[in-house]
Amino acid sequence: GTSIFWSDEPVPSPLWPVKTDNDETRSRAARSSIKERQIEEKKRLLYVALTRAEDRLYICGWEGKRKRAQGCWYDLIDAAFGVNFEDRIEEVALPWGEVARRRSVGEPVPARDDAASHSETPAKVKLPDWVLIPPASEPFPPQPLTPSREEEEPSVRSPLGGDDGRRFHRGLLIHRLLESLPTVNVSEREAVAKKWLARPTHGLSDGQQAQILTETLRVLNDPEFAEIFGPDSLAEVPLTGLFGDQIMSGQIDRLLIGEHEILIIDYKTNRPSPTEIDNVPAVYLRQMKIYREALSLMYPEKPIKCGLLWTDGPHLMTLPDN
């Protein structure tokens, strides 16, 4: 076989002498460098092999008609064995007539009798008192309670309604825009939304596209909550709070920890969207109250404003402080 060498120059180049007889200065140096690296690697492997023995190390060699390779492991050990340990080596006759050399260090380790060690009766250990005492009751529920599941939520609008699911489909599209457009620069949002709504897969007429675009941008530019759709806001933020003896856990759809106030928004997709606060299901108000209380414990100095974003509109409802 042939080999391609890479020189060790600052700008390496491939060298292909084909055979040793063709070597010139650079390929000869490259071939020598490769050989030296191979020798060093073999020595490192030999070191690993020699240092893994726990009690005894046997070193043997073999060779065929072609004799052993020059510089093999056996020769390296043989040379070092005689030079370094000559005064501490004894010769031992082997059963087949050969003579081996042996070097011993320390006292021999007696052979273990595993059967005897297993037959010994283990010492009896007195069990601690807590083993037989039932554990105390857990102070909290094993699973945190989720605010949105504390009570029965209103049913989602059916995708099989009398309008062939157009309103349901519209709600999903609006929700998708309200989730993705906050990551787009304000100056580019209208163009990005317009291009996305025009995809044939959505099946929207020009009028439907324009209506969804206008209403969605109106929500994103809401004077009270515009910042929560900006670059400093967070989406899908997990939140856990301790209320009395209960742990409440939930996820805020959008959150902004502003310099002067905190804004919270929760999305309600494809659900009947009331326009009056008195018609909002109690479970939603309780959910937002828990989020508000949890954040007020972390940021007691900042006012907190909560809102519900109904995609079945869409319209944004600001919740009163109480």
PDB file of C-alpha atoms in Angstrom:
ATOM      1  CA  GLY A   1       0.000   0.000   0.000  1.00  0.00           C
ATOM      2  CA  THR A   2       0.988   3.642  -0.344  1.00  0.00           C
ATOM      3  CA  SER A   3       0.882   6.421   2.228  1.00  0.00           C
ATOM      4  CA  ILE A   4       0.342  10.142   2.024  1.00  0.00           C
ATOM      5  CA  PHE A   5       2.364  12.116   4.556  1.00  0.00           C
ATOM      6  CA  TRP A   6       1.660  15.571   5.930  1.00  0.00           C
ATOM      7  CA  SER A   7       4.706  17.694   6.647  1.00  0.00           C
ATOM      8  CA  ASP A   8       5.121  19.489   9.980  1.00  0.00           C
ATOM      9  CA  GLU A   9       5.789  22.825   8.319  1.00  0.00           C
ATOM     10  CA  PRO A  10       3.709  25.929   9.236  1.00  0.00           C
ATOM     11  CA  VAL A  11       1.698  25.358   6.060  1.00  0.00           C
ATOM     12  CA  PRO A  12       1.465  21.546   5.805  1.00  0.00           C
ATOM     13  CA  SER A  13       1.329  19.991   2.386  1.00  0.00           C
ATOM     14  CA  PRO A  14       0.565  16.400   1.330  1.00  0.00           C
ATOM     15  CA  LEU A  15       3.585  14.303   0.358  1.00  0.00           C
ATOM     16  CA  TRP A  16       3.295  11.059  -1.624  1.00  0.00           C
ATOM     17  CA  PRO A  17       6.656   9.414  -2.203  1.00  0.00           C
ATOM     18  CA  VAL A  18       4.932   6.075  -3.030  1.00  0.00           C
ATOM     19  CA  LYS A  19       7.918   4.108  -1.711  1.00  0.00           C
ATOM     20  CA  THR A  20      10.915   4.708   0.562  1.00  0.00           C
ATOM     21  CA  ASP A  21      13.370   4.827  -2.356  1.00  0.00           C
ATOM     22  CA  ASN A  22      11.692   8.027  -3.541  1.00  0.00           C
ATOM     23  CA  ASP A  23      12.100   9.867  -0.215  1.00  0.00           C
ATOM     24  CA  GLU A  24      13.630  13.325  -0.391  1.00  0.00           C
ATOM     25  CA  THR A  25      14.298  15.723   2.487  1.00  0.00           C
ATOM     26  CA  ARG A  26      10.711  16.632   3.401  1.00  0.00           C
ATOM     27  CA  SER A  27       9.106  13.213   2.933  1.00  0.00           C
ATOM     28  CA  ARG A  28      12.023  11.557   4.788  1.00  0.00           C
ATOM     29  CA  ALA A  29      11.493  13.948   7.722  1.00  0.00           C
ATOM     30  CA  ALA A  30       7.724  13.371   7.652  1.00  0.00           C
ATOM     31  CA  ARG A  31       8.184   9.596   7.596  1.00  0.00           C
ATOM     32  CA  SER A  32      10.592   9.812  10.538  1.00  0.00           C
ATOM     33  CA  SER A  33       8.211  12.035  12.510  1.00  0.00           C
ATOM     34  CA  ILE A  34       5.337   9.607  11.990  1.00  0.00           C
ATOM     35  CA  LYS A  35       7.499   6.690  13.088  1.00  0.00           C
ATOM     36  CA  GLU A  36       8.595   8.509  16.240  1.00  0.00           C
ATOM     37  CA  ARG A  37       4.998   9.271  17.167  1.00  0.00           C
ATOM     38  CA  GLN A  38       4.055   5.623  16.666  1.00  0.00           C
ATOM     39  CA  ILE A  39       6.937   4.517  18.923  1.00  0.00           C
ATOM     40  CA  GLU A  40       5.917   6.972  21.633  1.00  0.00           C
ATOM     41  CA  GLU A  41       2.318   5.755  21.481  1.00  0.00           C
ATOM     42  CA  LYS A  42       3.470   2.124  21.801  1.00  0.00           C
ATOM     43  CA  LYS A  43       5.503   3.073  24.864  1.00  0.00           C
ATOM     44  CA  ARG A  44       2.493   4.752  26.439  1.00  0.00           C
ATOM     45  CA  LEU A  45       0.404   1.615  25.863  1.00  0.00           C
ATOM     46  CA  LEU A  46       3.194  -0.491  27.399  1.00  0.00           C
ATOM     47  CA  TYR A  47       3.208   1.728  30.489  1.00  0.00           C
ATOM     48  CA  VAL A  48      -0.550   1.265  30.895  1.00  0.00           C
ATOM     49  CA  ALA A  49      -0.207  -2.509  30.526  1.00  0.00           C
ATOM     50  CA  LEU A  50       2.624  -2.768  33.079  1.00  0.00           C
ATOM     51  CA  THR A  51       0.939  -0.667  35.755  1.00  0.00           C
ATOM     52  CA  ARG A  52      -2.394  -2.477  35.792  1.00  0.00           C
ATOM     53  CA  ALA A  53      -1.177  -5.644  37.548  1.00  0.00           C
ATOM     54  CA  GLU A  54      -2.399  -5.930  41.158  1.00  0.00           C
ATOM     55  CA  ASP A  55      -0.390  -8.854  42.606  1.00  0.00           C
ATOM     56  CA  ARG A  56       1.781 -10.436  39.907  1.00  0.00           C
ATOM     57  CA  LEU A  57       2.943  -9.539  36.427  1.00  0.00           C
ATOM     58  CA  TYR A  58       4.000 -12.210  33.910  1.00  0.00           C
ATOM     59  CA  ILE A  59       6.025 -11.126  30.884  1.00  0.00           C
ATOM     60  CA  CYS A  60       6.296 -13.601  28.029  1.00  0.00           C
ATOM     61  CA  GLY A  61       7.201 -13.385  24.356  1.00  0.00           C
ATOM     62  CA  TRP A  62       6.779 -15.439  21.219  1.00  0.00           C
ATOM     63  CA  GLU A  63       8.127 -15.366  17.730  1.00  0.00           C
ATOM     64  CA  GLY A  64       7.719 -17.296  14.479  1.00  0.00           C
ATOM     65  CA  LYS A  65      10.028 -17.986  11.590  1.00  0.00           C
ATOM     66  CA  ARG A  66      10.361 -14.282  10.807  1.00  0.00           C
ATOM     67  CA  LYS A  67      11.597 -13.566  14.332  1.00  0.00           C
ATOM     68  CA  ARG A  68      10.179 -10.825  16.530  1.00  0.00           C
ATOM     69  CA  ALA A  69      10.075  -7.195  15.444  1.00  0.00           C
ATOM     70  CA  GLN A  70      12.963  -5.016  16.511  1.00  0.00           C
ATOM     71  CA  GLY A  71      12.066  -2.773  19.455  1.00  0.00           C
ATOM     72  CA  CYS A  72       9.023  -4.843  20.473  1.00  0.00           C
ATOM     73  CA  TRP A  73       7.668  -4.673  24.005  1.00  0.00           C
ATOM     74  CA  TYR A  74       9.525  -7.805  25.095  1.00  0.00           C
ATOM     75  CA  ASP A  75      12.882  -6.362  24.044  1.00  0.00           C
ATOM     76  CA  LEU A  76      12.187  -3.069  25.775  1.00  0.00           C
ATOM     77  CA  ILE A  77      11.341  -4.874  29.033  1.00  0.00           C
ATOM     78  CA  ASP A  78      14.184  -7.358  28.684  1.00  0.00           C
ATOM     79  CA  ALA A  79      16.774  -4.603  28.371  1.00  0.00           C
ATOM     80  CA  ALA A  80      15.403  -2.621  31.310  1.00  0.00           C
ATOM     81  CA  PHE A  81      14.971  -5.736  33.446  1.00  0.00           C
ATOM     82  CA  GLY A  82      18.622  -6.679  33.290  1.00  0.00           C
ATOM     83  CA  VAL A  83      20.077  -3.192  33.683  1.00  0.00           C
ATOM     84  CA  ASN A  84      17.929  -1.849  36.484  1.00  0.00           C
ATOM     85  CA  PHE A  85      17.272  -4.912  38.665  1.00  0.00           C
ATOM     86  CA  GLU A  86      20.280  -7.157  38.099  1.00  0.00           C
ATOM     87  CA  ASP A  87      21.174  -7.443  41.812  1.00  0.00           C
ATOM     88  CA  ARG A  88      17.599  -8.305  42.845  1.00  0.00           C
ATOM     89  CA  ILE A  89      16.720 -10.982  40.290  1.00  0.00           C
ATOM     90  CA  GLU A  90      16.526 -14.727  40.931  1.00  0.00           C
ATOM     91  CA  GLU A  91      16.372 -17.436  38.308  1.00  0.00           C
ATOM     92  CA  VAL A  92      13.471 -19.895  38.455  1.00  0.00           C
ATOM     93  CA  ALA A  93      13.322 -23.207  36.572  1.00  0.00           C
ATOM     94  CA  LEU A  94      10.085 -23.686  34.618  1.00  0.00           C
ATOM     95  CA  PRO A  95       8.411 -27.109  34.245  1.00  0.00           C
ATOM     96  CA  TRP A  96       9.181 -27.288  30.496  1.00  0.00           C
ATOM     97  CA  GLY A  97      12.888 -26.730  30.955  1.00  0.00           C
ATOM     98  CA  GLU A  98      13.245 -22.998  30.380  1.00  0.00           C
ATOM     99  CA  VAL A  99      14.658 -20.642  32.971  1.00  0.00           C
ATOM    100  CA  ALA A 100      12.749 -17.490  33.950  1.00  0.00           C
ATOM    101  CA  ARG A 101      13.891 -14.463  35.839  1.00  0.00           C
ATOM    102  CA  ARG A 102      11.862 -13.212  38.776  1.00  0.00           C
ATOM    103  CA  ARG A 103      11.972 -10.073  40.827  1.00  0.00           C
ATOM    104  CA  SER A 104       9.903  -9.891  44.028  1.00  0.00           C
ATOM    105  CA  VAL A 105       9.015  -6.864  46.097  1.00  0.00           C
ATOM    106  CA  GLY A 106       7.492  -6.909  49.585  1.00  0.00           C
ATOM    107  CA  GLU A 107       5.768  -9.880  51.195  1.00  0.00           C
ATOM    108  CA  PRO A 108       3.668 -12.357  49.166  1.00  0.00           C
ATOM    109  CA  VAL A 109      -0.063 -11.853  49.477  1.00  0.00           C
ATOM    110  CA  PRO A 110      -1.709 -14.983  50.938  1.00  0.00           C
ATOM    111  CA  ALA A 111      -4.333 -16.572  48.741  1.00  0.00           C
ATOM    112  CA  ARG A 112      -7.894 -15.800  49.753  1.00  0.00           C
ATOM    113  CA  ASP A 113     -10.186 -18.614  50.790  1.00  0.00           C
ATOM    114  CA  ASP A 114     -13.516 -17.284  49.583  1.00  0.00           C
ATOM    115  CA  ALA A 115     -15.421 -20.293  50.895  1.00  0.00           C
ATOM    116  CA  ALA A 116     -14.057 -19.788  54.415  1.00  0.00           C
ATOM    117  CA  SER A 117     -14.830 -16.084  54.388  1.00  0.00           C
ATOM    118  CA  HIS A 118     -18.431 -16.761  53.386  1.00  0.00           C
ATOM    119  CA  SER A 119     -18.859 -19.387  56.123  1.00  0.00           C
ATOM    120  CA  GLU A 120     -18.133 -16.907  58.892  1.00  0.00           C
ATOM    121  CA  THR A 121     -21.204 -15.775  60.801  1.00  0.00           C
ATOM    122  CA  PRO A 122     -21.652 -12.057  60.290  1.00  0.00           C
ATOM    123  CA  ALA A 123     -21.794  -9.944  63.395  1.00  0.00           C
ATOM    124  CA  LYS A 124     -25.281  -8.931  64.454  1.00  0.00           C
ATOM    125  CA  VAL A 125     -26.014  -5.246  64.054  1.00  0.00           C
ATOM    126  CA  LYS A 126     -28.709  -3.577  66.139  1.00  0.00           C
ATOM    127  CA  LEU A 127     -31.244  -1.785  63.967  1.00  0.00           C
ATOM    128  CA  PRO A 128     -31.704   1.912  64.710  1.00  0.00           C
ATOM    129  CA  ASP A 129     -35.012   2.895  66.332  1.00  0.00           C
ATOM    130  CA  TRP A 130     -36.258   4.859  63.299  1.00  0.00           C
ATOM    131  CA  VAL A 131     -36.460   1.682  61.195  1.00  0.00           C
ATOM    132  CA  LEU A 132     -39.605   0.514  63.026  1.00  0.00           C
ATOM    133  CA  ILE A 133     -41.278   3.940  63.364  1.00  0.00           C
ATOM    134  CA  PRO A 134     -43.629   5.082  60.566  1.00  0.00           C
ATOM    135  CA  PRO A 135     -42.447   8.291  58.865  1.00  0.00           C
ATOM    136  CA  ALA A 136     -44.169  11.562  59.674  1.00  0.00           C
ATOM    137  CA  SER A 137     -46.861  12.830  57.320  1.00  0.00           C
ATOM    138  CA  GLU A 138     -45.688  14.953  54.423  1.00  0.00           C
ATOM    139  CA  PRO A 139     -46.324  18.647  55.167  1.00  0.00           C
ATOM    140  CA  PHE A 140     -47.341  19.422  51.570  1.00  0.00           C
ATOM    141  CA  PRO A 141     -49.161  17.590  48.800  1.00  0.00           C
ATOM    142  CA  PRO A 142     -46.767  15.315  46.866  1.00  0.00           C
ATOM    143  CA  GLN A 143     -47.718  17.141  43.653  1.00  0.00           C
ATOM    144  CA  PRO A 144     -48.073  20.931  43.478  1.00  0.00           C
ATOM    145  CA  LEU A 145     -51.563  22.196  42.761  1.00  0.00           C
ATOM    146  CA  THR A 146     -51.945  23.941  39.414  1.00  0.00           C
ATOM    147  CA  PRO A 147     -53.984  27.171  39.628  1.00  0.00           C
ATOM    148  CA  SER A 148     -55.689  26.647  36.283  1.00  0.00           C
ATOM    149  CA  ARG A 149     -56.937  23.215  37.378  1.00  0.00           C
ATOM    150  CA  GLU A 150     -58.130  24.196  40.820  1.00  0.00           C
ATOM    151  CA  GLU A 151     -61.676  24.438  39.457  1.00  0.00           C
ATOM    152  CA  GLU A 152     -63.418  23.297  36.324  1.00  0.00           C
ATOM    153  CA  GLU A 153     -62.425  25.416  33.327  1.00  0.00           C
ATOM    154  CA  PRO A 154     -64.958  26.467  30.677  1.00  0.00           C
ATOM    155  CA  SER A 155     -65.026  24.171  27.679  1.00  0.00           C
ATOM    156  CA  VAL A 156     -62.969  25.008  24.631  1.00  0.00           C
ATOM    157  CA  ARG A 157     -64.954  26.144  21.621  1.00  0.00           C
ATOM    158  CA  SER A 158     -65.681  23.111  19.446  1.00  0.00           C
ATOM    159  CA  PRO A 159     -63.784  22.892  16.140  1.00  0.00           C
ATOM    160  CA  LEU A 160     -66.964  21.308  14.694  1.00  0.00           C
ATOM    161  CA  GLY A 161     -69.221  24.324  15.280  1.00  0.00           C
ATOM    162  CA  GLY A 162     -71.888  25.578  12.916  1.00  0.00           C
ATOM    163  CA  ASP A 163     -69.369  27.700  10.991  1.00  0.00           C
ATOM    164  CA  ASP A 164     -67.379  24.624   9.825  1.00  0.00           C
ATOM    165  CA  GLY A 165     -64.679  25.372  12.385  1.00  0.00           C
ATOM    166  CA  ARG A 166     -63.696  28.748  10.866  1.00  0.00           C
ATOM    167  CA  ARG A 167     -63.846  30.557  14.216  1.00  0.00           C
ATOM    168  CA  PHE A 168     -61.863  27.815  15.931  1.00  0.00           C
ATOM    169  CA  HIS A 169     -59.251  27.906  13.167  1.00  0.00           C
ATOM    170  CA  ARG A 170     -59.119  31.696  13.380  1.00  0.00           C
ATOM    171  CA  GLY A 171     -58.421  31.513  17.127  1.00  0.00           C
ATOM    172  CA  LEU A 172     -55.507  29.169  16.581  1.00  0.00           C
ATOM    173  CA  LEU A 173     -53.984  31.426  13.951  1.00  0.00           C
ATOM    174  CA  ILE A 174     -54.301  34.480  16.182  1.00  0.00           C
ATOM    175  CA  HIS A 175     -52.755  32.622  19.110  1.00  0.00           C
ATOM    176  CA  ARG A 176     -49.823  31.623  16.917  1.00  0.00           C
ATOM    177  CA  LEU A 177     -49.276  35.225  15.835  1.00  0.00           C
ATOM    178  CA  LEU A 178     -49.501  36.527  19.393  1.00  0.00           C
ATOM    179  CA  GLU A 179     -46.864  34.003  20.449  1.00  0.00           C
ATOM    180  CA  SER A 180     -44.409  34.509  17.591  1.00  0.00           C
ATOM    181  CA  LEU A 181     -44.636  38.206  16.670  1.00  0.00           C
ATOM    182  CA  PRO A 182     -43.153  39.473  19.991  1.00  0.00           C
ATOM    183  CA  THR A 183     -39.824  37.982  18.846  1.00  0.00           C
ATOM    184  CA  VAL A 184     -39.944  40.094  15.638  1.00  0.00           C
ATOM    185  CA  ASN A 185     -38.778  43.717  15.475  1.00  0.00           C
ATOM    186  CA  VAL A 186     -41.694  46.115  15.827  1.00  0.00           C
ATOM    187  CA  SER A 187     -40.981  47.696  12.434  1.00  0.00           C
ATOM    188  CA  GLU A 188     -41.144  44.276  10.713  1.00  0.00           C
ATOM    189  CA  ARG A 189     -44.145  42.745  12.484  1.00  0.00           C
ATOM    190  CA  GLU A 190     -46.793  43.828   9.996  1.00  0.00           C
ATOM    191  CA  ALA A 191     -44.850  42.523   6.992  1.00  0.00           C
ATOM    192  CA  VAL A 192     -44.016  39.204   8.688  1.00  0.00           C
ATOM    193  CA  ALA A 193     -47.620  38.673   9.836  1.00  0.00           C
ATOM    194  CA  LYS A 194     -49.036  39.615   6.430  1.00  0.00           C
ATOM    195  CA  LYS A 195     -46.735  37.137   4.668  1.00  0.00           C
ATOM    196  CA  TRP A 196     -47.581  34.356   7.120  1.00  0.00           C
ATOM    197  CA  LEU A 197     -51.356  34.895   6.902  1.00  0.00           C
ATOM    198  CA  ALA A 198     -51.178  34.794   3.086  1.00  0.00           C
ATOM    199  CA  ARG A 199     -49.978  31.183   3.064  1.00  0.00           C
ATOM    200  CA  PRO A 200     -52.411  29.054   1.045  1.00  0.00           C
ATOM    201  CA  THR A 201     -52.454  26.412   3.778  1.00  0.00           C
ATOM    202  CA  HIS A 202     -54.438  28.790   6.039  1.00  0.00           C
ATOM    203  CA  GLY A 203     -57.235  29.163   3.464  1.00  0.00           C
ATOM    204  CA  LEU A 204     -57.977  32.810   4.335  1.00  0.00           C
ATOM    205  CA  SER A 205     -59.511  35.357   1.986  1.00  0.00           C
ATOM    206  CA  ASP A 206     -57.899  38.768   1.560  1.00  0.00           C
ATOM    207  CA  GLY A 207     -60.543  40.290   3.815  1.00  0.00           C
ATOM    208  CA  GLN A 208     -60.012  37.693   6.556  1.00  0.00           C
ATOM    209  CA  GLN A 209     -56.248  38.197   6.412  1.00  0.00           C
ATOM    210  CA  ALA A 210     -56.615  41.962   6.735  1.00  0.00           C
ATOM    211  CA  GLN A 211     -59.043  41.666   9.644  1.00  0.00           C
ATOM    212  CA  ILE A 212     -56.865  39.262  11.632  1.00  0.00           C
ATOM    213  CA  LEU A 213     -53.790  41.378  10.939  1.00  0.00           C
ATOM    214  CA  THR A 214     -55.445  44.606  12.098  1.00  0.00           C
ATOM    215  CA  GLU A 215     -56.912  43.124  15.273  1.00  0.00           C
ATOM    216  CA  THR A 216     -53.734  41.268  16.217  1.00  0.00           C
ATOM    217  CA  LEU A 217     -51.522  44.322  15.783  1.00  0.00           C
ATOM    218  CA  ARG A 218     -53.998  46.356  17.832  1.00  0.00           C
ATOM    219  CA  VAL A 219     -53.503  43.950  20.742  1.00  0.00           C
ATOM    220  CA  LEU A 220     -49.706  44.015  20.395  1.00  0.00           C
ATOM    221  CA  ASN A 221     -49.758  47.826  20.425  1.00  0.00           C
ATOM    222  CA  ASP A 222     -52.106  48.103  23.405  1.00  0.00           C
ATOM    223  CA  PRO A 223     -50.999  51.208  25.370  1.00  0.00           C
ATOM    224  CA  GLU A 224     -51.096  49.405  28.731  1.00  0.00           C
ATOM    225  CA  PHE A 225     -49.419  46.134  27.703  1.00  0.00           C
ATOM    226  CA  ALA A 226     -47.293  46.958  24.630  1.00  0.00           C
ATOM    227  CA  GLU A 227     -44.071  46.431  26.611  1.00  0.00           C
ATOM    228  CA  ILE A 228     -45.002  42.847  27.465  1.00  0.00           C
ATOM    229  CA  PHE A 229     -44.792  42.059  23.742  1.00  0.00           C
ATOM    230  CA  GLY A 230     -41.339  43.647  23.484  1.00  0.00           C
ATOM    231  CA  PRO A 231     -37.787  42.240  23.565  1.00  0.00           C
ATOM    232  CA  ASP A 232     -37.451  42.431  27.365  1.00  0.00           C
ATOM    233  CA  SER A 233     -40.446  40.172  28.059  1.00  0.00           C
ATOM    234  CA  LEU A 234     -40.464  36.436  28.755  1.00  0.00           C
ATOM    235  CA  ALA A 235     -42.739  33.727  27.372  1.00  0.00           C
ATOM    236  CA  GLU A 236     -44.050  30.601  29.133  1.00  0.00           C
ATOM    237  CA  VAL A 237     -42.452  31.322  32.500  1.00  0.00           C
ATOM    238  CA  PRO A 238     -42.833  28.579  35.160  1.00  0.00           C
ATOM    239  CA  LEU A 239     -43.824  29.936  38.565  1.00  0.00           C
ATOM    240  CA  THR A 240     -44.156  28.244  41.949  1.00  0.00           C
ATOM    241  CA  GLY A 241     -45.438  29.788  45.165  1.00  0.00           C
ATOM    242  CA  LEU A 242     -46.161  28.663  48.722  1.00  0.00           C
ATOM    243  CA  PHE A 243     -49.608  29.615  50.030  1.00  0.00           C
ATOM    244  CA  GLY A 244     -50.259  28.450  53.557  1.00  0.00           C
ATOM    245  CA  ASP A 245     -49.675  24.697  53.520  1.00  0.00           C
ATOM    246  CA  GLN A 246     -50.028  24.336  49.752  1.00  0.00           C
ATOM    247  CA  ILE A 247     -47.570  24.634  46.915  1.00  0.00           C
ATOM    248  CA  MET A 248     -49.119  26.182  43.811  1.00  0.00           C
ATOM    249  CA  SER A 249     -47.371  25.720  40.493  1.00  0.00           C
ATOM    250  CA  GLY A 250     -48.224  27.168  37.100  1.00  0.00           C
ATOM    251  CA  GLN A 251     -46.891  28.786  33.940  1.00  0.00           C
ATOM    252  CA  ILE A 252     -47.329  32.412  32.929  1.00  0.00           C
ATOM    253  CA  ASP A 253     -47.842  32.865  29.183  1.00  0.00           C
ATOM    254  CA  ARG A 254     -46.090  36.247  29.066  1.00  0.00           C
ATOM    255  CA  LEU A 255     -44.252  38.137  31.798  1.00  0.00           C
ATOM    256  CA  LEU A 256     -42.401  41.436  31.952  1.00  0.00           C
ATOM    257  CA  ILE A 257     -40.367  42.411  34.997  1.00  0.00           C
ATOM    258  CA  GLY A 258     -40.142  46.121  34.242  1.00  0.00           C
ATOM    259  CA  GLU A 259     -38.173  48.801  36.006  1.00  0.00           C
ATOM    260  CA  HIS A 260     -41.282  50.326  37.600  1.00  0.00           C
ATOM    261  CA  GLU A 261     -43.978  47.635  37.281  1.00  0.00           C
ATOM    262  CA  ILE A 262     -44.637  43.989  36.458  1.00  0.00           C
ATOM    263  CA  LEU A 263     -46.971  42.925  33.662  1.00  0.00           C
ATOM    264  CA  ILE A 264     -48.635  39.478  33.445  1.00  0.00           C
ATOM    265  CA  ILE A 265     -50.732  38.139  30.580  1.00  0.00           C
ATOM    266  CA  ASP A 266     -52.426  34.778  30.252  1.00  0.00           C
ATOM    267  CA  TYR A 267     -53.756  33.578  26.889  1.00  0.00           C
ATOM    268  CA  LYS A 268     -57.225  32.053  26.566  1.00  0.00           C
ATOM    269  CA  THR A 269     -57.561  30.354  23.208  1.00  0.00           C
ATOM    270  CA  ASN A 270     -60.838  29.302  21.592  1.00  0.00           C
ATOM    271  CA  ARG A 271     -62.904  29.967  24.683  1.00  0.00           C
ATOM    272  CA  PRO A 272     -65.908  32.292  24.967  1.00  0.00           C
ATOM    273  CA  SER A 273     -64.430  35.755  25.489  1.00  0.00           C
ATOM    274  CA  PRO A 274     -66.424  37.981  27.840  1.00  0.00           C
ATOM    275  CA  THR A 275     -66.071  41.730  27.567  1.00  0.00           C
ATOM    276  CA  GLU A 276     -67.091  42.435  31.175  1.00  0.00           C
ATOM    277  CA  ILE A 277     -65.069  41.418  34.220  1.00  0.00           C
ATOM    278  CA  ASP A 278     -68.192  40.065  35.939  1.00  0.00           C
ATOM    279  CA  ASN A 279     -68.542  37.434  33.217  1.00  0.00           C
ATOM    280  CA  VAL A 280     -64.981  36.094  33.512  1.00  0.00           C
ATOM    281  CA  PRO A 281     -64.946  32.556  34.978  1.00  0.00           C
ATOM    282  CA  ALA A 282     -63.834  32.519  38.609  1.00  0.00           C
ATOM    283  CA  VAL A 283     -61.093  29.984  37.883  1.00  0.00           C
ATOM    284  CA  TYR A 284     -59.299  32.499  35.632  1.00  0.00           C
ATOM    285  CA  LEU A 285     -59.471  35.257  38.224  1.00  0.00           C
ATOM    286  CA  ARG A 286     -58.209  32.909  40.941  1.00  0.00           C
ATOM    287  CA  GLN A 287     -55.366  31.805  38.677  1.00  0.00           C
ATOM    288  CA  MET A 288     -54.216  35.365  38.036  1.00  0.00           C
ATOM    289  CA  LYS A 289     -54.576  36.210  41.733  1.00  0.00           C
ATOM    290  CA  ILE A 290     -52.171  33.394  42.619  1.00  0.00           C
ATOM    291  CA  TYR A 291     -49.670  34.576  40.021  1.00  0.00           C
ATOM    292  CA  ARG A 292     -49.937  38.125  41.349  1.00  0.00           C
ATOM    293  CA  GLU A 293     -49.449  37.048  44.981  1.00  0.00           C
ATOM    294  CA  ALA A 294     -46.456  34.854  44.118  1.00  0.00           C
ATOM    295  CA  LEU A 295     -44.732  37.673  42.230  1.00  0.00           C
ATOM    296  CA  SER A 296     -45.570  40.219  44.944  1.00  0.00           C
ATOM    297  CA  LEU A 297     -43.611  38.107  47.418  1.00  0.00           C
ATOM    298  CA  MET A 298     -40.571  38.315  45.126  1.00  0.00           C
ATOM    299  CA  TYR A 299     -41.035  41.972  44.137  1.00  0.00           C
ATOM    300  CA  PRO A 300     -42.927  43.646  46.995  1.00  0.00           C
ATOM    301  CA  GLU A 301     -41.868  47.122  45.853  1.00  0.00           C
ATOM    302  CA  LYS A 302     -43.344  46.891  42.332  1.00  0.00           C
ATOM    303  CA  PRO A 303     -47.011  47.198  41.318  1.00  0.00           C
ATOM    304  CA  ILE A 304     -48.339  44.271  39.295  1.00  0.00           C
ATOM    305  CA  LYS A 305     -50.788  44.570  36.424  1.00  0.00           C
ATOM    306  CA  CYS A 306     -52.616  41.491  35.111  1.00  0.00           C
ATOM    307  CA  GLY A 307     -54.408  40.930  31.834  1.00  0.00           C
ATOM    308  CA  LEU A 308     -56.333  38.177  30.046  1.00  0.00           C
ATOM    309  CA  LEU A 309     -55.792  37.899  26.288  1.00  0.00           C
ATOM    310  CA  TRP A 310     -58.746  36.302  24.535  1.00  0.00           C
ATOM    311  CA  THR A 311     -57.820  35.019  21.085  1.00  0.00           C
ATOM    312  CA  ASP A 312     -61.502  34.639  20.235  1.00  0.00           C
ATOM    313  CA  GLY A 313     -61.595  38.290  19.272  1.00  0.00           C
ATOM    314  CA  PRO A 314     -58.869  39.014  19.862  1.00  0.00           C
ATOM    315  CA  HIS A 315     -59.121  41.459  22.735  1.00  0.00           C
ATOM    316  CA  LEU A 316     -57.091  42.215  25.814  1.00  0.00           C
ATOM    317  CA  MET A 317     -58.786  42.656  29.167  1.00  0.00           C
ATOM    318  CA  THR A 318     -57.031  44.478  32.003  1.00  0.00           C
ATOM    319  CA  LEU A 319     -57.970  42.996  35.389  1.00  0.00           C
ATOM    320  CA  PRO A 320     -58.638  45.346  38.336  1.00  0.00           C
ATOM    321  CA  ASP A 321     -56.265  45.231  41.294  1.00  0.00           C
ATOM    322  CA  ASN A 322     -58.882  43.561  43.485  1.00  0.00           C
TER     323      ASN A 322
END
